[in-house]
mmCIF file of C-alpha atoms in Angstrom:
data_model
loop_
_atom_site.group_PDB
_atom_site.id
_atom_site.type_symbol
_atom_site.label_atom_id
_atom_site.label_comp_id
_atom_site.label_asym_id
_atom_site.label_seq_id
_atom_site.Cartn_x
_atom_site.Cartn_y
_atom_site.Cartn_z
ATOM 1 C CA MET A 1 0.000 0.000 0.000
ATOM 2 C CA LYS A 2 1.325 3.385 -0.920
ATOM 3 C CA LYS A 3 1.685 6.204 1.548
ATOM 4 C CA SER A 4 -1.030 8.279 -0.145
ATOM 5 C CA GLU A 5 -3.513 5.383 0.032
ATOM 6 C CA ALA A 6 -2.816 4.944 3.774
ATOM 7 C CA ALA A 7 -3.592 8.630 4.354
ATOM 8 C CA MET A 8 -6.880 8.240 2.528
ATOM 9 C CA ASP A 9 -7.959 5.346 4.752
ATOM 10 C CA LYS A 10 -7.782 7.489 7.922
ATOM 11 C CA PRO A 11 -11.151 8.853 8.987
ATOM 12 C CA LYS A 12 -11.374 12.631 8.656
ATOM 13 C CA GLN A 13 -11.846 14.483 11.911
ATOM 14 C CA ASN A 14 -14.555 17.067 12.297
ATOM 15 C CA GLU A 15 -12.680 20.295 13.024
ATOM 16 C CA PHE A 16 -15.650 21.680 14.955
ATOM 17 C CA ALA A 17 -16.121 18.675 17.279
ATOM 18 C CA SER A 18 -14.667 18.593 20.795
ATOM 19 C CA ARG A 19 -11.787 16.152 21.280
ATOM 20 C CA ASP A 20 -9.321 14.918 23.879
ATOM 21 C CA TYR A 21 -6.327 14.087 21.674
ATOM 22 C CA PRO A 22 -3.769 15.635 21.109
ATOM 23 C CA VAL A 23 -5.114 18.484 23.293
ATOM 24 C CA GLN A 24 -8.352 18.597 25.212
ATOM 25 C CA GLU A 25 -10.708 21.050 23.476
ATOM 26 C CA ASN A 26 -14.184 22.333 24.190
ATOM 27 C CA MET A 27 -15.438 23.529 20.830
ATOM 28 C CA THR A 28 -18.663 24.963 22.267
ATOM 29 C CA ALA A 29 -16.612 27.330 24.418
ATOM 30 C CA GLN A 30 -14.280 28.023 21.479
ATOM 31 C CA ARG A 31 -17.199 29.041 19.230
ATOM 32 C CA LYS A 32 -18.494 31.377 21.971
ATOM 33 C CA GLU A 33 -15.039 32.935 22.211
ATOM 34 C CA TRP A 34 -14.917 33.434 18.425
ATOM 35 C CA ARG A 35 -18.321 35.167 18.482
ATOM 36 C CA PHE A 36 -17.209 37.372 21.391
ATOM 37 C CA GLN A 37 -14.002 38.248 19.529
ATOM 38 C CA ALA A 38 -15.934 39.121 16.363
ATOM 39 C CA ALA A 39 -18.320 41.345 18.349
ATOM 40 C CA GLY A 40 -15.316 43.062 19.965
ATOM 41 C CA ASN A 41 -13.812 43.725 16.537
ATOM 42 C CA TYR A 42 -17.065 45.366 15.394
ATOM 43 C CA VAL A 43 -17.176 47.509 18.554
ATOM 44 C CA LEU A 44 -13.553 48.654 18.080
ATOM 45 C CA PHE A 45 -14.182 49.401 14.394
ATOM 46 C CA THR A 46 -17.270 51.450 15.338
ATOM 47 C CA ILE A 47 -15.323 53.436 17.966
ATOM 48 C CA VAL A 48 -12.586 54.249 15.444
ATOM 49 C CA ILE A 49 -15.119 55.421 12.834
ATOM 50 C CA LEU A 50 -16.978 57.570 15.401
ATOM 51 C CA ALA A 51 -13.672 59.075 16.565
ATOM 52 C CA LEU A 52 -12.783 59.980 12.978
ATOM 53 C CA LEU A 53 -16.198 61.612 12.558
ATOM 54 C CA GLY A 54 -15.670 63.758 15.665
ATOM 55 C CA LEU A 55 -17.163 61.957 18.665
ATOM 56 C CA PHE A 56 -14.157 62.820 20.830
ATOM 57 C CA SER A 57 -13.152 66.162 19.326
ATOM 58 C CA ASP A 58 -13.209 68.133 16.060
ATOM 59 C CA GLY A 59 -15.262 66.571 13.294
ATOM 60 C CA ILE A 60 -18.606 66.313 11.539
ATOM 61 C CA ILE A 61 -20.452 65.048 14.622
ATOM 62 C CA SER A 62 -19.077 67.793 16.857
ATOM 63 C CA GLU A 63 -19.044 70.894 14.632
ATOM 64 C CA THR A 64 -22.020 73.189 14.886
ATOM 65 C CA ALA A 65 -23.148 76.750 14.327
ATOM 66 C CA GLN A 66 -25.976 78.240 16.320
ATOM 67 C CA THR A 67 -27.878 81.459 15.600
ATOM 68 C CA SER A 68 -29.846 83.444 18.165
ATOM 69 C CA ALA A 69 -33.608 83.847 17.793
ATOM 70 C CA ASN A 70 -33.271 87.502 16.721
ATOM 71 C CA GLY A 71 -30.559 86.589 14.189
ATOM 72 C CA LYS A 72 -28.018 89.071 15.576
ATOM 73 C CA LEU A 73 -25.566 86.443 16.869
ATOM 74 C CA THR A 74 -24.121 83.307 15.271
ATOM 75 C CA VAL A 75 -21.596 81.150 17.124
ATOM 76 C CA GLU A 76 -19.475 78.448 15.489
ATOM 77 C CA TYR A 77 -18.096 75.936 17.994
ATOM 78 C CA GLN A 78 -17.582 72.247 18.871
ATOM 79 C CA ARG A 79 -20.229 70.439 20.930
ATOM 80 C CA LEU A 80 -17.753 67.745 21.987
ATOM 81 C CA ILE A 81 -14.460 69.011 23.365
ATOM 82 C CA ARG A 82 -11.544 67.766 25.486
ATOM 83 C CA ALA A 83 -10.476 69.075 28.873
ATOM 84 C CA GLN A 84 -7.266 71.111 28.823
ATOM 85 C CA SER A 85 -7.251 71.453 25.019
ATOM 86 C CA ASP A 86 -7.574 74.660 23.028
ATOM 87 C CA GLU A 87 -11.047 75.223 21.630
ATOM 88 C CA ARG A 88 -12.083 77.820 19.054
ATOM 89 C CA TYR A 89 -15.249 79.929 19.114
ATOM 90 C CA ILE A 90 -16.200 82.275 16.291
ATOM 91 C CA LEU A 91 -18.862 84.841 17.130
ATOM 92 C CA ARG A 92 -20.471 86.710 14.237
ATOM 93 C CA VAL A 93 -22.527 89.679 15.380
ATOM 94 C CA GLN A 94 -24.850 91.951 13.434
ATOM 95 C CA GLY A 95 -25.139 95.097 15.525
ATOM 96 C CA GLU A 96 -26.468 98.562 14.783
ATOM 97 C CA PRO A 97 -24.441 100.514 12.191
ATOM 98 C CA ASP A 98 -21.975 103.017 13.676
ATOM 99 C CA ARG A 99 -22.668 101.863 17.252
ATOM 100 C CA PRO A 100 -20.415 99.856 19.577
ATOM 101 C CA VAL A 101 -21.513 96.322 20.346
ATOM 102 C CA ARG A 102 -21.440 94.572 23.748
ATOM 103 C CA ILE A 103 -21.026 90.801 23.952
ATOM 104 C CA THR A 104 -21.589 89.159 27.313
ATOM 105 C CA LEU A 105 -20.187 85.707 28.118
ATOM 106 C CA GLY A 106 -21.718 83.983 31.125
ATOM 107 C CA GLY A 107 -22.712 80.697 32.695
ATOM 108 C CA ASP A 108 -20.098 77.970 32.694
ATOM 109 C CA PHE A 109 -17.985 79.828 30.124
ATOM 110 C CA MET A 110 -16.576 82.155 32.759
ATOM 111 C CA GLU A 111 -16.375 79.584 35.543
ATOM 112 C CA ARG A 112 -14.976 76.534 33.765
ATOM 113 C CA PHE A 113 -13.023 77.893 30.795
ATOM 114 C CA GLN A 114 -9.784 79.813 30.652
ATOM 115 C CA ILE A 115 -9.665 82.319 27.797
ATOM 116 C CA GLN A 116 -6.363 82.001 25.919
ATOM 117 C CA THR A 117 -6.874 84.363 22.970
ATOM 118 C CA LEU A 118 -9.351 87.053 22.022
ATOM 119 C CA PHE A 119 -9.330 88.808 18.672
ATOM 120 C CA PRO A 120 -9.954 91.630 17.953
ATOM 121 C CA GLU A 121 -9.128 93.251 21.239
ATOM 122 C CA PRO A 122 -12.199 94.882 22.820
ATOM 123 C CA LEU A 123 -12.293 98.592 23.684
ATOM 124 C CA ILE A 124 -13.660 97.841 27.159
ATOM 125 C CA THR A 125 -13.701 94.639 29.197
ATOM 126 C CA HIS A 126 -15.837 94.374 32.306
ATOM 127 C CA THR A 127 -15.902 91.273 34.489
ATOM 128 C CA SER A 128 -18.124 90.310 37.377
ATOM 129 C CA ALA A 129 -18.466 87.141 39.420
ATOM 130 C CA ARG A 130 -20.235 85.103 36.724
ATOM 131 C CA GLU A 131 -19.865 86.985 33.445
ATOM 132 C CA MET A 132 -17.627 89.105 31.259
ATOM 133 C CA THR A 133 -18.805 91.906 28.970
ATOM 134 C CA LEU A 134 -16.709 92.854 25.950
ATOM 135 C CA THR A 135 -17.374 96.152 24.175
ATOM 136 C CA PHE A 136 -16.145 96.415 20.585
ATOM 137 C CA ALA A 137 -15.719 99.541 18.448
ATOM 138 C CA ALA A 138 -18.449 100.653 16.081
ATOM 139 C CA THR A 139 -18.313 99.590 12.445
ATOM 140 C CA PRO A 140 -20.046 101.277 9.493
ATOM 141 C CA ASP A 141 -22.251 98.230 8.758
ATOM 142 C CA GLY A 142 -22.553 96.960 12.352
ATOM 143 C CA ARG A 143 -20.937 93.617 11.553
ATOM 144 C CA HIS A 144 -18.392 92.111 13.919
ATOM 145 C CA ALA A 145 -16.465 88.854 14.013
ATOM 146 C CA VAL A 146 -14.834 87.787 17.279
ATOM 147 C CA TRP A 147 -12.462 84.833 17.650
ATOM 148 C CA ILE A 148 -12.070 83.351 21.116
ATOM 149 C CA GLY A 149 -9.597 80.631 22.013
ATOM 150 C CA ALA A 150 -10.534 79.010 25.321
ATOM 151 C CA GLN A 151 -9.481 75.968 27.279
ATOM 152 C CA PRO A 152 -11.927 73.919 29.389
ATOM 153 C CA GLU A 153 -10.382 73.398 32.811
ATOM 154 C CA SER A 154 -12.161 70.119 33.558
ATOM 155 C CA ALA A 155 -14.329 67.412 32.081
ATOM 156 C CA GLY A 156 -18.121 67.476 32.248
ATOM 157 C CA TYR A 157 -21.236 69.074 30.813
ATOM 158 C CA PHE A 158 -21.077 72.845 30.267
ATOM 159 C CA THR A 159 -23.826 75.375 29.655
ATOM 160 C CA SER A 160 -22.603 78.784 28.503
ATOM 161 C CA ILE A 161 -24.711 81.866 27.809
ATOM 162 C CA ILE A 162 -23.814 84.518 25.213
ATOM 163 C CA THR A 163 -25.818 87.711 24.742
ATOM 164 C CA VAL A 164 -25.430 90.780 22.514
ATOM 165 C CA ASP A 165 -26.322 94.294 23.735
ATOM 166 C CA GLY A 166 -28.347 92.882 26.623
ATOM 167 C CA GLN A 167 -30.907 91.233 24.347
ATOM 168 C CA PRO A 168 -31.841 87.570 24.760
ATOM 169 C CA GLY A 169 -28.945 85.547 23.443
ATOM 170 C CA MET A 170 -28.241 81.866 23.184
ATOM 171 C CA THR A 171 -27.194 78.927 25.281
ATOM 172 C CA LEU A 172 -24.280 76.742 24.202
ATOM 173 C CA ARG A 173 -24.258 73.171 25.500
ATOM 174 C CA GLN A 174 -20.992 71.246 25.361
ATOM 175 C CA TRP A 175 -19.578 67.986 26.662
ATOM 176 C CA SER A 176 -15.910 67.958 27.665
ATOM 177 C CA TRP A 177 -14.135 64.591 27.610
ATOM 178 C CA PRO A 178 -11.396 64.022 30.221
#
């Protein structure tokens, strides 16, 4: 008998059946482990995709622009931010022509953020316990753009309030990751 014929006479083993030789195996447990591993791979893949889209910082999921009810203030910012990282806020204000404009920042913005940069520089800055009022020079068309660079000092849920010239403004809601 040839060697190839002897190999053909051996019964084929079922690869998915439990066995004791050469190593003791429990294929039921092995299949459960494979399913658990596959589910873990899907979860990790989903986390990576969500991170790329902005779940943990800058991206499509996080970017937003909000306009006040009276249309005089628009703020561009990130809803999802990271503690101790620089965050950018762009405030676009439509004030009265040839009149100074006052922007008031309050709520958690003054208590839980540290302002790093502010451009353009305001003519007057007034701070109180829970808010800061910035007065900017008049422009011929009343339009203003203000860039603020701020750093959240801790993780958590923040609610900031921004008003223009004392009129009802808007509330910004943000989540800061640790």
